Amino acid sequence: MRNTISNINLIQYRGCLSLVLLLLQITLFHAQNPSDQLANQLHEASKNHASESVYVQSSKGIYETGEDLWFKGYVLNSQYLSPSTQSKTLYVQLIESKTEKAVWEEKYEIENGFVNGHIYVQDTLREGRYTLAAYTRYSFYDDKQPIKSIRQLQIVKDITKYHQLKKQDTLVKTETKEIVIDFQLFPESGHLVSGITSTIAFKAVDTLGIPKSVSGTLYENNVPITKIKTIHAGMGRCNFTPDVNKRYHIVLDSFTTKKQYTLPTIKADGYVLQLVSNTKDHLTLKVSKSTSQKETLYLRVQVRGVAYSVAQATITKERLIKIPLNDIPQGIAEVTLFNQEFEPVAERLVYINQDQKLNIKAVLDKGEYLTKGNAKLKLKVTDQHNNPVIAHLGLSVFDDFYNNPKDTKTIETHYHLSAQLKGRIYNPSYYFNPENTNRKQALNLLLLTQGWRCYKWNEENLKSQNQLKTALVTNGIEGKFTYIKKGKNSPEQSFIVVYDPLEEQNKSMIPLDTNNRFVLTPSHLKISRRLFIKHFGTKKDKILISIKDPFLAINSIKKLKDFGYPIAPVTEKSEVNETKTHKWQSIKDAVKLDEIQLVAKKKGIVKRDKYLAKLDSLAKLDMAGGDYVCKLDNYFNCPIHPFGDNSKRPVEGEVYLELQVREKGKGGAWFKPIGAPIVGRHVFRNPELPPYQYPKLTDAYLLEKFNIIQAKGYYTKKEFFNPIYDKTEQTDGFPDYRNTLYWKPDIITNNKGEAQLEFSVSSINSKFTGVIEGVNDNGELGRQTFEFYVRKRE
């Protein structure tokens, strides 16, 4: 058990029901049998859960074909949200949503839990929605869990045309037929108990999962007892005291069909757990039971599979329990009530310590810039106590026209909500926006209606997971060395060599195991973007080296999984700001050359890099056809003089003679080659041959001839172009149509929590948005945005 708390003092409490309850001293203690047992059984169950969680931050939400897509991968420990060092390789796919096919598949190096990634958005891609997905060894398994380490993006051919089409549909179409509603009820602690006043939450959504505002009436034995109404995103709550001997149902208003929704089964006996208050310092809960018999109960508070406190209390009828929160991290806490046999009897989810985060302050030197002007940005990161924090941040500054307002996924919503709860969450960023004054009340409703059984770290859910999960990818790439045919007396191979073809000295020996298998480790994958692997078999050996493609395993399981992305908020307004009047400029408007022609000096020449050109030259010195030229007479493949000391290899482009043998009487003159005996039975002719050409050698032929196969290493890290313009370039230089002004995925603040950055704006007259996200070593997350305008230079 981690960070347990002790010595809560005796407190008096007066409840709103005019009940005077003594808040008895609750001892939260260290190594004792009951707490150890409850904490350890959770710890054992949580071993089955994925130990890493991946979040993808992209440079913007909408891309035009022909652009660069920049992204940052956060690979965090799934329990403590600190940067993970377990995985070294991030497998990334860009998937076309319509066809579900990957248009990009690459491996990226993970450095201390972070990835600086780049993808080129090819001109050949079709317009539409795409999914950027990322997988690691410890986050992606052969199980039924949906894939949530994704970012949904929009790819378009022309941004102006895209927004013009969007603008045509400014209002959501009015629905003419009756809406089909999915209406569900959720007792606060999992069940209703007769005679105990309880809270029951409800949720109304349509067939697409979009929340619907509803109102209705709760009936007891067909008599209305209370009105109900949704408060936020189709969710609401009401209090009542159920009676096991009575019947209850709800009827919703404004529907033609007055369907009755029956309440969950009411238990005659049992326990109820209710939230009384949730402050930054304490969590106060009320425990009630149907009998008056004195009983020892236990209350466990856990966050992401870690038990932070276990309280023990002797209860007769009802008690208040107060849990200190100062040593518990931000996030969803599962509070579970156990009886004296350590059986769970009531559970509830509570969101705690929402202020325990990174506070990021971004200050620009100006609020408005002239085109191609230089901007200076100061960052300051502090914790909830205003202490400076060393944090790892990612920053993107882009034209707001390329922002996708319906994508509400952030680093906070991903790690604190989406990665913790089953199902898709509607507009999760609402709960982290301080401008929404009811956000804490709304978040409480979300956890009531999403259900504690939907909490991934629920002990019952953890136990139901496979004990031995199958990992689909590894940190390295597996390979196999196989003899198709082994030559007589050929030595056994004990290793292979992997190297960079452009820097042959950059090589590494890889041993073969007893089954002739090998692994390209992360250190091998770092050698080069393109790797060559060479074995040392003889010409008498026929050897196959195979490399396992990790994306085959990913694709085979991916098609069986769902993508768990948040549900976009539904708005009645146009996505385009109607106050914007200037002409939008696209990357397509950049200055282009009319035509570029590449002309080869010689037709038919195969263009290769230096290494393959070297292999080509070596192969031509040892051609399988055995062509040669007689040094004595310059005859090509001389039939009189076989290949020997007086022979040489032909040179490409040179002209040689050829001896053709004819029978006597068939024409031709007597001819005696130099050094040859007189042959009275033959006559010879020596026509001139066309210039000599070597056979065209393919890359595949060259690699096979020299016992080499190719493999892919890590995708090369790209550097974002960040120009800083001088005064002359600002006024007389070429137009700059960059819509992503700045991308910096590896900002690390100093001991004062500060960082200073500089970038230039482009020639686009627009509103620009900056997005900063990040994490520190303690697993505290933060996000901040800022805006500024660029005005055309006079």
mmCIF file of C-alpha atoms in Angstrom, residues 201-338:
data_model
loop_
_atom_site.group_PDB
_atom_site.id
_atom_site.type_symbol
_atom_site.label_atom_id
_atom_site.label_comp_id
_atom_site.label_asym_id
_atom_site.label_seq_id
_atom_site.Cartn_x
_atom_site.Cartn_y
_atom_site.Cartn_z
ATOM 1 C CA ALA A 201 -28.504 8.916 -11.630
ATOM 2 C CA PHE A 202 -29.843 8.636 -15.170
ATOM 3 C CA LYS A 203 -28.582 9.130 -18.704
ATOM 4 C CA ALA A 204 -30.364 9.621 -22.033
ATOM 5 C CA VAL A 205 -28.624 9.211 -25.412
ATOM 6 C CA ASP A 206 -29.715 8.504 -28.962
ATOM 7 C CA THR A 207 -28.640 5.556 -31.104
ATOM 8 C CA LEU A 208 -25.347 7.346 -31.970
ATOM 9 C CA GLY A 209 -24.506 7.990 -28.331
ATOM 10 C CA ILE A 210 -25.352 11.710 -28.584
ATOM 11 C CA PRO A 211 -26.816 13.034 -25.288
ATOM 12 C CA LYS A 212 -30.454 14.107 -25.251
ATOM 13 C CA SER A 213 -32.139 16.482 -22.812
ATOM 14 C CA VAL A 214 -35.173 14.838 -21.240
ATOM 15 C CA SER A 215 -37.558 15.361 -18.359
ATOM 16 C CA GLY A 216 -40.013 13.029 -16.721
ATOM 17 C CA THR A 217 -41.675 11.751 -13.599
ATOM 18 C CA LEU A 218 -40.791 9.066 -11.040
ATOM 19 C CA TYR A 219 -43.820 6.994 -10.002
ATOM 20 C CA GLU A 220 -44.344 4.908 -6.881
ATOM 21 C CA ASN A 221 -47.172 2.401 -7.285
ATOM 22 C CA ASN A 222 -48.342 4.508 -10.273
ATOM 23 C CA VAL A 223 -48.440 7.673 -8.137
ATOM 24 C CA PRO A 224 -46.049 10.492 -9.154
ATOM 25 C CA ILE A 225 -43.601 11.308 -6.354
ATOM 26 C CA THR A 226 -40.919 13.509 -7.986
ATOM 27 C CA LYS A 227 -39.964 15.222 -11.226
ATOM 28 C CA ILE A 228 -36.650 14.522 -12.950
ATOM 29 C CA LYS A 229 -34.689 16.523 -15.510
ATOM 30 C CA THR A 230 -31.298 16.228 -17.190
ATOM 31 C CA ILE A 231 -28.644 18.638 -15.930
ATOM 32 C CA HIS A 232 -25.730 18.146 -18.342
ATOM 33 C CA ALA A 233 -25.161 16.129 -21.531
ATOM 34 C CA GLY A 234 -28.253 13.972 -21.077
ATOM 35 C CA MET A 235 -27.408 13.196 -17.438
ATOM 36 C CA GLY A 236 -29.264 13.964 -14.209
ATOM 37 C CA ARG A 237 -29.986 12.660 -10.709
ATOM 38 C CA CYS A 238 -32.638 12.509 -8.036
ATOM 39 C CA ASN A 239 -32.954 11.343 -4.398
ATOM 40 C CA PHE A 240 -35.689 9.129 -2.969
ATOM 41 C CA THR A 241 -36.208 6.403 -0.364
ATOM 42 C CA PRO A 242 -37.083 3.093 -2.020
ATOM 43 C CA ASP A 243 -39.401 0.509 -0.480
ATOM 44 C CA VAL A 244 -38.919 -3.115 -1.485
ATOM 45 C CA ASN A 245 -42.684 -3.669 -1.240
ATOM 46 C CA LYS A 246 -43.531 -0.982 -3.777
ATOM 47 C CA ARG A 247 -43.165 -0.643 -7.544
ATOM 48 C CA TYR A 248 -41.262 2.203 -9.202
ATOM 49 C CA HIS A 249 -40.972 3.414 -12.775
ATOM 50 C CA ILE A 250 -40.151 6.566 -14.755
ATOM 51 C CA VAL A 251 -42.050 8.039 -17.699
ATOM 52 C CA LEU A 252 -40.343 10.621 -19.912
ATOM 53 C CA ASP A 253 -42.158 13.703 -21.185
ATOM 54 C CA SER A 254 -42.519 14.847 -24.833
ATOM 55 C CA PHE A 255 -42.643 11.376 -26.352
ATOM 56 C CA THR A 256 -45.571 9.930 -28.233
ATOM 57 C CA THR A 257 -45.009 6.520 -26.708
ATOM 58 C CA LYS A 258 -45.167 6.768 -22.934
ATOM 59 C CA LYS A 259 -42.676 4.016 -22.264
ATOM 60 C CA GLN A 260 -42.166 2.995 -18.655
ATOM 61 C CA TYR A 261 -38.591 2.603 -17.434
ATOM 62 C CA THR A 262 -38.444 0.281 -14.434
ATOM 63 C CA LEU A 263 -35.981 1.044 -11.669
ATOM 64 C CA PRO A 264 -33.254 -1.488 -10.794
ATOM 65 C CA THR A 265 -34.108 -4.211 -8.308
ATOM 66 C CA ILE A 266 -34.427 -3.009 -4.726
ATOM 67 C CA LYS A 267 -32.646 -5.125 -2.128
ATOM 68 C CA ALA A 268 -34.338 -5.820 1.179
ATOM 69 C CA ASP A 269 -31.033 -5.679 3.064
ATOM 70 C CA GLY A 270 -27.664 -4.234 2.229
ATOM 71 C CA TYR A 271 -25.314 -1.267 2.322
ATOM 72 C CA VAL A 272 -25.347 2.152 0.636
ATOM 73 C CA LEU A 273 -22.300 4.362 0.049
ATOM 74 C CA GLN A 274 -22.954 8.062 -0.622
ATOM 75 C CA LEU A 275 -20.719 11.038 -1.366
ATOM 76 C CA VAL A 276 -21.325 13.884 1.071
ATOM 77 C CA SER A 277 -18.574 16.307 0.066
ATOM 78 C CA ASN A 278 -15.481 16.423 -2.116
ATOM 79 C CA THR A 279 -13.021 19.234 -1.375
ATOM 80 C CA LYS A 280 -9.358 19.725 -2.227
ATOM 81 C CA ASP A 281 -8.419 18.410 1.236
ATOM 82 C CA HIS A 282 -10.947 15.722 2.147
ATOM 83 C CA LEU A 283 -13.426 13.243 0.772
ATOM 84 C CA THR A 284 -16.413 12.700 3.058
ATOM 85 C CA LEU A 285 -18.620 9.665 2.532
ATOM 86 C CA LYS A 286 -21.659 8.332 4.311
ATOM 87 C CA VAL A 287 -21.991 4.590 4.938
ATOM 88 C CA SER A 288 -25.501 3.285 5.675
ATOM 89 C CA LYS A 289 -26.792 -0.240 6.264
ATOM 90 C CA SER A 290 -30.211 -1.749 6.690
ATOM 91 C CA THR A 291 -29.587 -3.571 9.998
ATOM 92 C CA SER A 292 -28.638 -2.123 13.410
ATOM 93 C CA GLN A 293 -26.179 -4.862 14.245
ATOM 94 C CA LYS A 294 -22.706 -3.572 15.068
ATOM 95 C CA GLU A 295 -20.263 -4.479 12.317
ATOM 96 C CA THR A 296 -16.669 -3.724 11.322
ATOM 97 C CA LEU A 297 -16.432 -2.426 7.741
ATOM 98 C CA TYR A 298 -13.494 -1.384 5.578
ATOM 99 C CA LEU A 299 -13.316 1.419 3.052
ATOM 100 C CA ARG A 300 -10.596 1.299 0.387
ATOM 101 C CA VAL A 301 -9.670 4.227 -1.844
ATOM 102 C CA GLN A 302 -7.681 3.352 -4.967
ATOM 103 C CA VAL A 303 -6.559 5.287 -8.034
ATOM 104 C CA ARG A 304 -5.473 3.435 -11.180
ATOM 105 C CA GLY A 305 -4.958 0.147 -9.366
ATOM 106 C CA VAL A 306 -2.968 1.586 -6.438
ATOM 107 C CA ALA A 307 -4.510 1.482 -2.940
ATOM 108 C CA TYR A 308 -3.792 4.824 -1.259
ATOM 109 C CA SER A 309 -5.816 4.339 1.933
ATOM 110 C CA VAL A 310 -7.829 1.717 3.793
ATOM 111 C CA ALA A 311 -10.149 2.873 6.569
ATOM 112 C CA GLN A 312 -11.589 0.610 9.251
ATOM 113 C CA ALA A 313 -14.735 1.558 11.162
ATOM 114 C CA THR A 314 -17.235 -0.113 13.462
ATOM 115 C CA ILE A 315 -20.737 0.826 12.269
ATOM 116 C CA THR A 316 -24.127 0.239 13.827
ATOM 117 C CA LYS A 317 -26.515 1.994 11.433
ATOM 118 C CA GLU A 318 -24.644 4.753 9.610
ATOM 119 C CA ARG A 319 -21.370 6.636 9.857
ATOM 120 C CA LEU A 320 -19.471 9.402 8.104
ATOM 121 C CA ILE A 321 -15.921 8.634 6.986
ATOM 122 C CA LYS A 322 -13.520 11.425 6.104
ATOM 123 C CA ILE A 323 -10.540 10.609 3.851
ATOM 124 C CA PRO A 324 -7.586 13.045 3.578
ATOM 125 C CA LEU A 325 -6.636 13.664 -0.079
ATOM 126 C CA ASN A 326 -3.325 15.485 0.156
ATOM 127 C CA ASP A 327 -1.234 12.393 -0.742
ATOM 128 C CA ILE A 328 -3.545 10.979 -3.420
ATOM 129 C CA PRO A 329 -2.990 11.956 -7.082
ATOM 130 C CA GLN A 330 -5.530 13.565 -9.385
ATOM 131 C CA GLY A 331 -7.908 11.257 -11.184
ATOM 132 C CA ILE A 332 -10.786 8.845 -10.806
ATOM 133 C CA ALA A 333 -10.795 7.266 -7.361
ATOM 134 C CA GLU A 334 -12.734 4.070 -6.760
ATOM 135 C CA VAL A 335 -14.115 3.914 -3.238
ATOM 136 C CA THR A 336 -15.088 0.369 -2.249
ATOM 137 C CA LEU A 337 -16.876 -0.684 0.930
ATOM 138 C CA PHE A 338 -16.015 -4.172 2.235
#
